Amino acid sequence: MNQNNNYIKIFFVLSIIGLILVLFVYLTFAPKKIAVADISVDMLNYVVAVEGVATKIVKSKFNREFHDNTFCLCMRNETRAHFTLTDENSEIVVYLRNSDLYVPSSGEKVNVVGIVNYWYGVVLFAERVEKVKNNA
């Protein structure tokens, strides 16, 4: 009986050490979410802009690159995308469910179907409505 208690103590100690190691690896290598975006919605539930600062190249899972100092992200036809700022260099990594990403200009309106905030970023359900012409 005493030997069984020793096995239980050893198992408990090893479990605690394992949990600490998993937490250490996660905190070391997991992306840090500094910020997500500012989502501006008007009174008719249209997104006026989904903007955030990107000082480096915006890369998609499909290696499409967007060289810009701002970003607007949404998906056509109520498909989904999520995005997050990853580190101190403010590189934005875009994770997509499919390759139908487009980056609307600021001021383009999209119909908000839903916005869900997860630990890894925001999932924006939206569909394109109209492109607002910029007279600048």
PDB file of C-alpha atoms in Angstrom:
ATOM      1  CA  MET A   1       0.000   0.000   0.000  1.00  0.00           C
ATOM      2  CA  ASN A   2       2.867   2.331   0.807  1.00  0.00           C
ATOM      3  CA  GLN A   3       4.371   1.702  -2.628  1.00  0.00           C
ATOM      4  CA  ASN A   4       1.086   2.717  -4.314  1.00  0.00           C
ATOM      5  CA  ASN A   5       1.135   6.016  -2.415  1.00  0.00           C
ATOM      6  CA  ASN A   6       4.658   6.653  -3.695  1.00  0.00           C
ATOM      7  CA  TYR A   7       3.516   6.040  -7.275  1.00  0.00           C
ATOM      8  CA  ILE A   8       0.627   8.464  -6.795  1.00  0.00           C
ATOM      9  CA  LYS A   9       2.977  11.142  -5.444  1.00  0.00           C
ATOM     10  CA  ILE A  10       5.433  10.634  -8.311  1.00  0.00           C
ATOM     11  CA  PHE A  11       2.620  10.801 -10.874  1.00  0.00           C
ATOM     12  CA  PHE A  12       1.245  13.987  -9.281  1.00  0.00           C
ATOM     13  CA  VAL A  13       4.662  15.697  -9.260  1.00  0.00           C
ATOM     14  CA  LEU A  14       5.360  14.701 -12.874  1.00  0.00           C
ATOM     15  CA  SER A  15       1.920  15.975 -13.919  1.00  0.00           C
ATOM     16  CA  ILE A  16       2.582  19.372 -12.326  1.00  0.00           C
ATOM     17  CA  ILE A  17       6.008  19.580 -13.993  1.00  0.00           C
ATOM     18  CA  GLY A  18       4.436  18.658 -17.344  1.00  0.00           C
ATOM     19  CA  LEU A  19       1.778  21.355 -17.018  1.00  0.00           C
ATOM     20  CA  ILE A  20       4.419  23.952 -16.169  1.00  0.00           C
ATOM     21  CA  LEU A  21       6.472  22.924 -19.225  1.00  0.00           C
ATOM     22  CA  VAL A  22       3.443  23.128 -21.523  1.00  0.00           C
ATOM     23  CA  LEU A  23       2.601  26.590 -20.176  1.00  0.00           C
ATOM     24  CA  PHE A  24       6.213  27.733 -20.636  1.00  0.00           C
ATOM     25  CA  VAL A  25       6.319  26.507 -24.258  1.00  0.00           C
ATOM     26  CA  TYR A  26       2.966  28.149 -25.019  1.00  0.00           C
ATOM     27  CA  LEU A  27       3.995  31.493 -23.536  1.00  0.00           C
ATOM     28  CA  THR A  28       7.334  31.358 -25.347  1.00  0.00           C
ATOM     29  CA  PHE A  29       6.169  30.449 -28.842  1.00  0.00           C
ATOM     30  CA  ALA A  30       2.502  31.438 -29.062  1.00  0.00           C
ATOM     31  CA  PRO A  31       1.690  34.620 -30.990  1.00  0.00           C
ATOM     32  CA  LYS A  32       1.101  37.654 -28.799  1.00  0.00           C
ATOM     33  CA  LYS A  33      -2.117  39.467 -29.551  1.00  0.00           C
ATOM     34  CA  ILE A  34      -1.193  43.130 -29.156  1.00  0.00           C
ATOM     35  CA  ALA A  35      -4.366  44.436 -30.778  1.00  0.00           C
ATOM     36  CA  VAL A  36      -6.864  43.341 -33.354  1.00  0.00           C
ATOM     37  CA  ALA A  37      -8.548  46.221 -35.147  1.00  0.00           C
ATOM     38  CA  ASP A  38     -10.892  49.155 -34.864  1.00  0.00           C
ATOM     39  CA  ILE A  39     -14.228  48.132 -36.345  1.00  0.00           C
ATOM     40  CA  SER A  40     -16.407  51.100 -37.271  1.00  0.00           C
ATOM     41  CA  VAL A  41     -20.081  50.290 -37.816  1.00  0.00           C
ATOM     42  CA  ASP A  42     -22.708  52.810 -38.869  1.00  0.00           C
ATOM     43  CA  MET A  43     -26.344  52.896 -37.739  1.00  0.00           C
ATOM     44  CA  LEU A  44     -27.464  50.567 -40.546  1.00  0.00           C
ATOM     45  CA  ASN A  45     -25.086  47.826 -39.379  1.00  0.00           C
ATOM     46  CA  TYR A  46     -22.577  48.409 -42.164  1.00  0.00           C
ATOM     47  CA  VAL A  47     -18.861  48.313 -41.550  1.00  0.00           C
ATOM     48  CA  VAL A  48     -17.427  51.646 -42.575  1.00  0.00           C
ATOM     49  CA  ALA A  49     -13.862  50.505 -41.918  1.00  0.00           C
ATOM     50  CA  VAL A  50     -11.951  47.696 -40.288  1.00  0.00           C
ATOM     51  CA  GLU A  51      -8.554  49.257 -39.801  1.00  0.00           C
ATOM     52  CA  GLY A  52      -5.327  48.642 -37.956  1.00  0.00           C
ATOM     53  CA  VAL A  53      -1.701  49.638 -38.250  1.00  0.00           C
ATOM     54  CA  ALA A  54       0.689  47.334 -40.101  1.00  0.00           C
ATOM     55  CA  THR A  55       4.289  48.452 -40.374  1.00  0.00           C
ATOM     56  CA  LYS A  56       5.318  45.355 -42.318  1.00  0.00           C
ATOM     57  CA  ILE A  57       3.921  43.267 -45.147  1.00  0.00           C
ATOM     58  CA  VAL A  58       0.466  41.769 -44.694  1.00  0.00           C
ATOM     59  CA  LYS A  59       0.690  38.102 -45.688  1.00  0.00           C
ATOM     60  CA  SER A  60      -2.128  35.674 -46.242  1.00  0.00           C
ATOM     61  CA  LYS A  61      -2.002  31.915 -45.857  1.00  0.00           C
ATOM     62  CA  PHE A  62      -1.898  31.770 -49.650  1.00  0.00           C
ATOM     63  CA  ASN A  63       1.170  34.061 -49.849  1.00  0.00           C
ATOM     64  CA  ARG A  64      -0.726  37.052 -51.169  1.00  0.00           C
ATOM     65  CA  GLU A  65       0.978  40.193 -49.924  1.00  0.00           C
ATOM     66  CA  PHE A  66      -0.519  43.614 -49.297  1.00  0.00           C
ATOM     67  CA  HIS A  67       1.940  46.481 -48.903  1.00  0.00           C
ATOM     68  CA  ASP A  68       0.066  49.156 -46.992  1.00  0.00           C
ATOM     69  CA  ASN A  69       0.188  50.953 -43.683  1.00  0.00           C
ATOM     70  CA  THR A  70      -3.451  50.136 -42.944  1.00  0.00           C
ATOM     71  CA  PHE A  71      -5.603  47.099 -43.510  1.00  0.00           C
ATOM     72  CA  CYS A  72      -9.262  46.343 -44.011  1.00  0.00           C
ATOM     73  CA  LEU A  73     -10.271  42.707 -43.924  1.00  0.00           C
ATOM     74  CA  CYS A  74     -13.515  40.967 -44.670  1.00  0.00           C
ATOM     75  CA  MET A  75     -14.668  38.014 -46.704  1.00  0.00           C
ATOM     76  CA  ARG A  76     -17.130  37.717 -49.566  1.00  0.00           C
ATOM     77  CA  ASN A  77     -20.355  35.774 -49.258  1.00  0.00           C
ATOM     78  CA  GLU A  78     -20.370  35.329 -45.481  1.00  0.00           C
ATOM     79  CA  THR A  79     -17.226  33.205 -45.429  1.00  0.00           C
ATOM     80  CA  ARG A  80     -14.807  33.779 -42.611  1.00  0.00           C
ATOM     81  CA  ALA A  81     -11.374  35.202 -41.904  1.00  0.00           C
ATOM     82  CA  HIS A  82      -9.513  35.921 -38.715  1.00  0.00           C
ATOM     83  CA  PHE A  83      -6.459  38.028 -38.117  1.00  0.00           C
ATOM     84  CA  THR A  84      -4.212  39.216 -35.348  1.00  0.00           C
ATOM     85  CA  LEU A  85      -1.147  41.352 -34.731  1.00  0.00           C
ATOM     86  CA  THR A  86       1.582  38.968 -33.692  1.00  0.00           C
ATOM     87  CA  ASP A  87       4.569  40.727 -32.153  1.00  0.00           C
ATOM     88  CA  GLU A  88       6.426  43.946 -31.423  1.00  0.00           C
ATOM     89  CA  ASN A  89       7.155  44.393 -35.143  1.00  0.00           C
ATOM     90  CA  SER A  90       3.378  44.673 -35.754  1.00  0.00           C
ATOM     91  CA  GLU A  91       3.418  42.180 -38.610  1.00  0.00           C
ATOM     92  CA  ILE A  92      -0.161  41.186 -39.369  1.00  0.00           C
ATOM     93  CA  VAL A  93      -0.690  37.511 -40.154  1.00  0.00           C
ATOM     94  CA  VAL A  94      -3.968  36.665 -41.894  1.00  0.00           C
ATOM     95  CA  TYR A  95      -5.404  33.164 -41.513  1.00  0.00           C
ATOM     96  CA  LEU A  96      -8.045  32.285 -44.096  1.00  0.00           C
ATOM     97  CA  ARG A  97     -10.568  29.493 -44.543  1.00  0.00           C
ATOM     98  CA  ASN A  98     -10.321  29.929 -48.347  1.00  0.00           C
ATOM     99  CA  SER A  99      -8.602  32.167 -50.889  1.00  0.00           C
ATOM    100  CA  ASP A 100     -11.499  34.585 -51.374  1.00  0.00           C
ATOM    101  CA  LEU A 101      -9.887  37.399 -49.395  1.00  0.00           C
ATOM    102  CA  TYR A 102     -10.246  40.958 -50.509  1.00  0.00           C
ATOM    103  CA  VAL A 103      -9.009  44.100 -48.830  1.00  0.00           C
ATOM    104  CA  PRO A 104     -11.553  46.889 -49.290  1.00  0.00           C
ATOM    105  CA  SER A 105     -10.500  50.499 -49.201  1.00  0.00           C
ATOM    106  CA  SER A 106     -11.376  52.576 -46.175  1.00  0.00           C
ATOM    107  CA  GLY A 107     -14.953  53.723 -46.534  1.00  0.00           C
ATOM    108  CA  GLU A 108     -16.189  50.703 -48.472  1.00  0.00           C
ATOM    109  CA  LYS A 109     -19.329  49.314 -46.890  1.00  0.00           C
ATOM    110  CA  VAL A 110     -19.912  45.683 -46.022  1.00  0.00           C
ATOM    111  CA  ASN A 111     -22.938  44.157 -44.359  1.00  0.00           C
ATOM    112  CA  VAL A 112     -22.077  42.749 -40.935  1.00  0.00           C
ATOM    113  CA  VAL A 113     -23.430  39.253 -40.442  1.00  0.00           C
ATOM    114  CA  GLY A 114     -21.597  38.737 -37.156  1.00  0.00           C
ATOM    115  CA  ILE A 115     -18.402  39.478 -35.271  1.00  0.00           C
ATOM    116  CA  VAL A 116     -16.980  36.869 -32.894  1.00  0.00           C
ATOM    117  CA  ASN A 117     -13.958  37.540 -30.669  1.00  0.00           C
ATOM    118  CA  TYR A 118     -11.779  34.481 -30.060  1.00  0.00           C
ATOM    119  CA  TRP A 119      -8.498  34.218 -28.164  1.00  0.00           C
ATOM    120  CA  TYR A 120      -6.550  34.203 -31.441  1.00  0.00           C
ATOM    121  CA  GLY A 121      -8.297  37.218 -32.973  1.00  0.00           C
ATOM    122  CA  VAL A 122     -11.573  38.324 -34.463  1.00  0.00           C
ATOM    123  CA  VAL A 123     -13.703  36.341 -36.893  1.00  0.00           C
ATOM    124  CA  LEU A 124     -15.672  38.809 -38.998  1.00  0.00           C
ATOM    125  CA  PHE A 125     -18.682  37.441 -40.879  1.00  0.00           C
ATOM    126  CA  ALA A 126     -19.511  39.958 -43.588  1.00  0.00           C
ATOM    127  CA  GLU A 127     -20.620  40.345 -47.174  1.00  0.00           C
ATOM    128  CA  ARG A 128     -19.716  43.078 -49.623  1.00  0.00           C
ATOM    129  CA  VAL A 129     -22.407  45.688 -50.242  1.00  0.00           C
ATOM    130  CA  GLU A 130     -21.005  48.569 -52.253  1.00  0.00           C
ATOM    131  CA  LYS A 131     -17.743  50.300 -53.023  1.00  0.00           C
ATOM    132  CA  VAL A 132     -17.674  53.962 -52.048  1.00  0.00           C
ATOM    133  CA  LYS A 133     -15.806  56.012 -54.641  1.00  0.00           C
ATOM    134  CA  ASN A 134     -12.923  58.102 -53.351  1.00  0.00           C
ATOM    135  CA  ASN A 135     -12.759  61.511 -55.025  1.00  0.00           C
ATOM    136  CA  ALA A 136      -9.344  62.388 -53.578  1.00  0.00           C
TER     137      ALA A 136
END
